[in-house]
Short mmCIF file of C-alpha atoms in Angstrom, two decimals:
data_model
loop_
_atom_site.label_atom_id
_atom_site.label_comp_id
_atom_site.label_asym_id
_atom_site.label_seq_id
_atom_site.Cartn_x
_atom_site.Cartn_y
_atom_site.Cartn_z
CA MET U 59 0.16 0.25 0.25
CA PRO U 60 1.60 3.50 -0.80
CA SER U 61 2.29 5.61 1.68
CA THR U 62 -0.62 7.88 1.45
CA PRO U 63 -3.49 5.94 1.33
CA THR U 64 -6.44 7.26 -1.79
CA ILE U 65 -9.78 6.47 0.03
CA LEU U 66 -12.83 6.83 -2.30
CA ILE U 67 -16.25 8.18 -1.28
CA ALA U 68 -18.99 7.27 -3.16
CA GLU U 69 -21.75 9.72 -1.54
CA ASP U 70 -24.61 11.54 -3.17
CA GLU U 71 -24.87 14.19 -0.55
CA PRO U 72 -21.99 16.87 -0.87
CA ALA U 73 -22.43 17.49 2.75
CA ILE U 74 -21.73 13.92 4.35
CA ALA U 75 -19.04 13.32 1.28
CA ASP U 76 -17.05 17.00 2.27
CA THR U 77 -17.13 16.24 6.06
CA VAL U 78 -15.81 12.52 4.78
CA ALA U 79 -13.26 14.20 2.54
CA TYR U 80 -12.24 16.73 5.25
CA ALA U 81 -11.75 14.06 7.94
CA LEU U 82 -10.09 12.13 6.16
CA ARG U 83 -7.74 14.27 4.62
CA ALA U 84 -7.02 15.65 8.28
CA GLU U 85 -5.26 11.95 9.31
CA GLY U 86 -2.89 12.21 6.53
CA HIS U 87 -5.47 9.98 3.84
CA ALA U 88 -5.64 11.22 0.51
CA ALA U 89 -9.75 11.23 -0.37
CA GLU U 90 -12.01 11.14 -4.01
CA HIS U 91 -15.37 11.66 -4.87
CA VAL U 92 -17.66 10.37 -7.17
CA LEU U 93 -21.64 10.89 -7.51
CA LEU U 94 -22.69 7.23 -8.76
CA GLY U 95 -22.34 4.15 -8.07
CA GLY U 96 -21.93 3.44 -11.41
CA ALA U 97 -18.46 5.22 -11.17
CA VAL U 98 -16.59 2.99 -8.20
CA VAL U 99 -16.05 -0.20 -10.41
CA PRO U 100 -14.77 1.79 -13.25
CA ARG U 101 -12.25 4.10 -11.27
CA VAL U 102 -11.29 1.03 -8.67
CA GLN U 103 -10.34 -1.13 -11.61
CA ALA U 104 -8.48 2.18 -13.06
CA GLY U 105 -6.09 1.83 -9.65
CA GLY U 106 -4.61 2.91 -6.87
CA ILE U 107 -7.72 3.05 -4.49
CA ASP U 108 -6.96 1.58 -1.20
CA LEU U 109 -10.43 1.62 0.67
CA VAL U 110 -13.89 2.49 -0.11
CA VAL U 111 -16.62 4.39 1.57
CA LEU U 112 -19.59 3.51 -0.10
CA ASP U 113 -23.58 4.98 0.59
CA VAL U 114 -25.81 2.61 0.40
CA GLY U 115 -28.69 4.59 -1.46
CA LEU U 116 -26.74 6.07 -4.39
CA PRO U 117 -29.35 7.95 -6.96
CA ASP U 118 -28.69 5.27 -10.02
CA MET U 119 -27.91 1.82 -8.48
CA SER U 120 -27.51 0.16 -4.54
CA GLY U 121 -24.77 0.24 -2.99
CA PHE U 122 -25.65 -3.42 -2.41
CA ASP U 123 -25.40 -3.33 -6.11
CA VAL U 124 -22.44 -1.65 -6.46
CA CYS U 125 -20.72 -3.98 -3.89
CA ARG U 126 -21.73 -6.37 -5.47
CA ALA U 127 -19.87 -5.77 -8.69
CA LEU U 128 -17.49 -4.52 -7.23
CA ARG U 129 -16.36 -8.17 -5.50
CA VAL U 130 -16.23 -9.41 -8.98
CA VAL U 131 -13.05 -7.33 -9.93
CA SER U 132 -11.81 -6.82 -7.05
CA ASP U 133 -11.36 -7.03 -2.70
CA VAL U 134 -10.58 -3.69 -2.32
CA PRO U 135 -11.84 -3.19 1.52
CA VAL U 136 -15.52 -1.63 1.95
CA ILE U 137 -16.78 0.58 4.33
CA PHE U 138 -20.78 0.67 3.88
CA LEU U 139 -22.51 4.48 5.11
CA THR U 140 -26.22 4.06 5.70
CA ALA U 141 -29.27 5.46 7.09
CA ARG U 142 -30.33 1.86 7.16
CA GLN U 143 -30.09 0.22 10.92
CA GLY U 144 -31.81 -3.14 10.04
CA GLU U 145 -30.16 -6.08 10.60
CA LEU U 146 -30.86 -7.86 7.92
CA ASP U 147 -29.26 -4.97 5.95
CA ARG U 148 -26.16 -5.00 7.90
CA VAL U 149 -26.20 -9.06 7.18
CA LEU U 150 -26.77 -8.30 3.69
CA GLY U 151 -23.79 -5.89 3.11
CA LEU U 152 -21.34 -7.97 5.20
CA GLU U 153 -22.59 -11.45 2.60
CA LEU U 154 -21.84 -9.26 -0.19
CA GLY U 155 -18.26 -8.76 0.53
CA ALA U 156 -18.32 -5.32 2.68
CA ASP U 157 -15.87 -5.07 5.76
CA ASP U 158 -17.70 -2.43 7.35
CA TYR U 159 -20.69 -1.11 8.12
CA VAL U 160 -21.78 2.39 9.15
CA VAL U 161 -24.94 4.13 10.30
CA LYS U 162 -26.05 7.66 9.77
CA PRO U 163 -25.90 9.82 11.35
CA PHE U 164 -21.91 9.08 12.35
CA SER U 165 -19.02 10.80 13.35
CA PRO U 166 -16.20 11.70 11.27
CA ARG U 167 -13.46 10.39 13.38
CA GLU U 168 -15.42 7.24 14.36
CA LEU U 169 -15.49 6.68 10.45
CA VAL U 170 -11.28 7.92 10.54
CA ALA U 171 -10.86 5.06 12.52
CA ARG U 172 -12.92 2.25 10.80
CA VAL U 173 -10.53 3.28 7.88
CA ARG U 174 -7.32 2.87 9.50
CA ALA U 175 -8.57 -0.48 11.13
CA ARG U 176 -9.36 -1.83 8.11
CA LEU U 177 -5.84 -0.56 6.11
CA ARG U 178 -4.00 -1.57 8.96
CA ARG U 179 -5.32 -5.21 8.41
CA LYS U 180 -4.82 -4.62 4.35
CA THR U 181 -1.62 -3.73 5.37
CA GLN U 182 -0.96 -7.18 7.28
CA ALA U 183 -2.40 -9.33 4.81
CA ALA U 184 -0.33 -11.44 2.28
CA PRO U 185 -0.03 -9.33 -0.75
CA ALA U 186 -1.43 -10.18 -3.33
CA ARG U 187 0.79 -12.74 -5.76
CA TRP U 188 0.59 -12.27 -10.03
CA GLN U 189 1.44 -15.60 -12.43
CA CYS U 190 3.36 -14.21 -14.40
CA ILE U 191 3.10 -16.31 -17.87
CA ASP U 192 4.96 -14.35 -20.47
CA ALA U 193 3.40 -11.25 -21.78
CA PHE U 194 0.24 -11.73 -18.77
CA GLU U 195 0.24 -11.61 -15.08
CA LEU U 196 -3.02 -13.15 -13.21
CA ASP U 197 -4.35 -12.62 -9.93
CA ARG U 198 -6.82 -15.11 -9.49
CA PRO U 199 -7.91 -14.09 -5.99
CA GLY U 200 -8.68 -10.49 -7.27
CA ARG U 201 -9.48 -11.76 -10.42
CA ARG U 202 -7.17 -9.46 -12.71
CA ILE U 203 -5.36 -9.89 -15.51
CA ARG U 204 -2.68 -7.64 -17.00
CA TYR U 205 -1.35 -7.66 -20.51
CA ARG U 206 1.92 -6.32 -21.34
CA GLY U 207 1.80 -4.11 -18.15
CA GLN U 208 -1.53 -2.98 -18.05
CA LEU U 209 -4.50 -3.98 -16.21
CA LEU U 210 -7.64 -5.18 -18.46
CA ASP U 211 -11.12 -3.54 -17.78
CA LEU U 212 -12.97 -7.18 -18.31
CA THR U 213 -16.38 -8.10 -18.02
CA ARG U 214 -16.73 -10.87 -15.50
CA TYR U 215 -17.26 -13.37 -18.69
CA GLU U 216 -14.29 -11.36 -20.36
CA TYR U 217 -12.05 -12.61 -17.65
CA GLY U 218 -13.66 -16.34 -17.28
CA VAL U 219 -12.37 -16.52 -20.94
CA LEU U 220 -9.46 -15.35 -20.71
CA GLU U 221 -8.65 -16.90 -17.54
CA ALA U 222 -9.41 -20.25 -19.55
CA LEU U 223 -6.88 -19.83 -22.12
CA LEU U 224 -4.14 -18.72 -19.74
CA ALA U 225 -4.72 -22.19 -17.64
CA ARG U 226 -3.54 -23.82 -20.66
CA PRO U 227 -1.03 -21.58 -22.83
CA GLY U 228 -1.01 -22.90 -26.47
CA ALA U 229 -3.65 -25.41 -26.13
CA VAL U 230 -6.57 -25.18 -28.07
CA LEU U 231 -9.96 -24.88 -26.49
CA SER U 232 -12.97 -25.91 -28.02
CA ARG U 233 -16.57 -23.38 -27.82
CA ALA U 234 -18.10 -26.19 -25.32
CA GLN U 235 -15.22 -26.20 -22.93
CA LEU U 236 -15.21 -22.56 -22.49
CA MET U 237 -18.97 -22.22 -21.87
CA ASP U 238 -18.68 -25.32 -19.74
CA GLN U 239 -15.59 -23.76 -17.48
CA VAL U 240 -16.91 -19.87 -18.13
CA TRP U 241 -21.09 -20.41 -18.41
CA ALA U 242 -22.06 -22.99 -16.56
CA ASP U 243 -24.81 -20.60 -14.45
CA ALA U 244 -26.12 -19.57 -18.13
CA VAL U 245 -28.11 -22.09 -19.84
CA ASP U 246 -29.39 -19.65 -22.50
CA SER U 247 -25.88 -19.12 -23.39
CA SER U 248 -24.82 -20.43 -27.17
CA ASP U 249 -21.55 -21.02 -28.66
CA ARG U 250 -22.12 -17.53 -30.73
CA THR U 251 -21.80 -16.02 -27.16
CA VAL U 252 -18.19 -17.42 -26.84
CA ASP U 253 -17.38 -15.35 -30.47
CA THR U 254 -18.76 -11.95 -29.24
CA HIS U 255 -16.28 -12.10 -26.16
CA ILE U 256 -13.48 -13.64 -27.73
CA LYS U 257 -13.95 -10.21 -30.54
CA THR U 258 -14.23 -7.52 -27.64
CA LEU U 259 -11.46 -9.63 -25.76
CA ARG U 260 -9.24 -9.22 -28.93
CA ALA U 261 -10.24 -5.47 -28.85
CA LYS U 262 -9.19 -4.31 -24.89
CA LEU U 263 -5.83 -6.51 -26.09
CA GLN U 264 -4.80 -4.60 -28.93
CA ALA U 265 -5.72 -1.43 -27.03
CA ALA U 266 -3.58 -3.01 -24.05
CA ALA U 267 -0.34 -3.52 -25.95
CA GLY U 268 -0.85 -0.64 -28.19
CA GLU U 269 1.03 -0.48 -31.66
CA SER U 270 3.42 -2.95 -30.66
CA GLY U 271 1.65 -6.11 -30.06
CA GLY U 272 -0.54 -8.00 -32.17
CA ASP U 273 -3.51 -10.36 -31.25
CA PRO U 274 -2.39 -12.98 -28.99
CA ILE U 275 -6.26 -15.19 -29.45
CA ARG U 276 -5.08 -17.91 -32.24
CA THR U 277 -8.74 -18.86 -34.12
CA HIS U 278 -8.64 -22.55 -34.50
CA ARG U 279 -11.67 -22.94 -37.58
CA GLY U 280 -13.78 -25.72 -36.57
CA ILE U 281 -12.16 -26.23 -33.18
CA GLY U 282 -11.62 -23.25 -30.99
CA TYR U 283 -9.14 -20.93 -29.82
CA SER U 284 -6.24 -21.07 -27.79
CA LEU U 285 -3.65 -18.26 -26.46
CA ASP U 286 -0.16 -17.10 -27.93
CA VAL U 287 0.86 -15.58 -24.13
CA GLY U 288 4.52 -14.78 -25.71
CA GLY U 289 1.70 -12.63 -28.61
#
């Protein structure tokens, strides 16, 4: 973790966001603020966020839905802010992967103390272990993949396809094999779904590689796909 942790505040009430940001900065943290839940996952995926303070009642989507989406791509600590005091809401938030739960109205000093405690636990935890596979780096627990040093912004299924190909570099996986591994819970999907996700994956890999990179995904007509990890 960097010497100055960066906290992302997702809160649609400016007065609350300003108060939290001020308290965090007074304790030596950096703070960023977004108004909408839809901005949280892209910002976290861009890197540099050490903890998310997440309001449950955001205008565009529930904080619970934001946390659910965030847990697909990141294990960054999450502290919920909410006006709800019910036990079921607290349990739901924690089951979705939140690390703590603060009920409004709250003391900014208490929130900062909770942030400090979560960051301390994160520091003491084992660091993420990236598995290097030539031009790729894979963090399975965090469900993250880098290509040529660039973190890829992947959907759930794009990540699944690329992880499956990375598990057997150079091996040809049929569409049926990829469907079984990646879309096991989506019974209404078809083989064309694989082709669609391969197409979007290729675009993201080429964007990450820039002018220096080719296409590492190989098409084997009538069979399936393989990954040239050195490509």
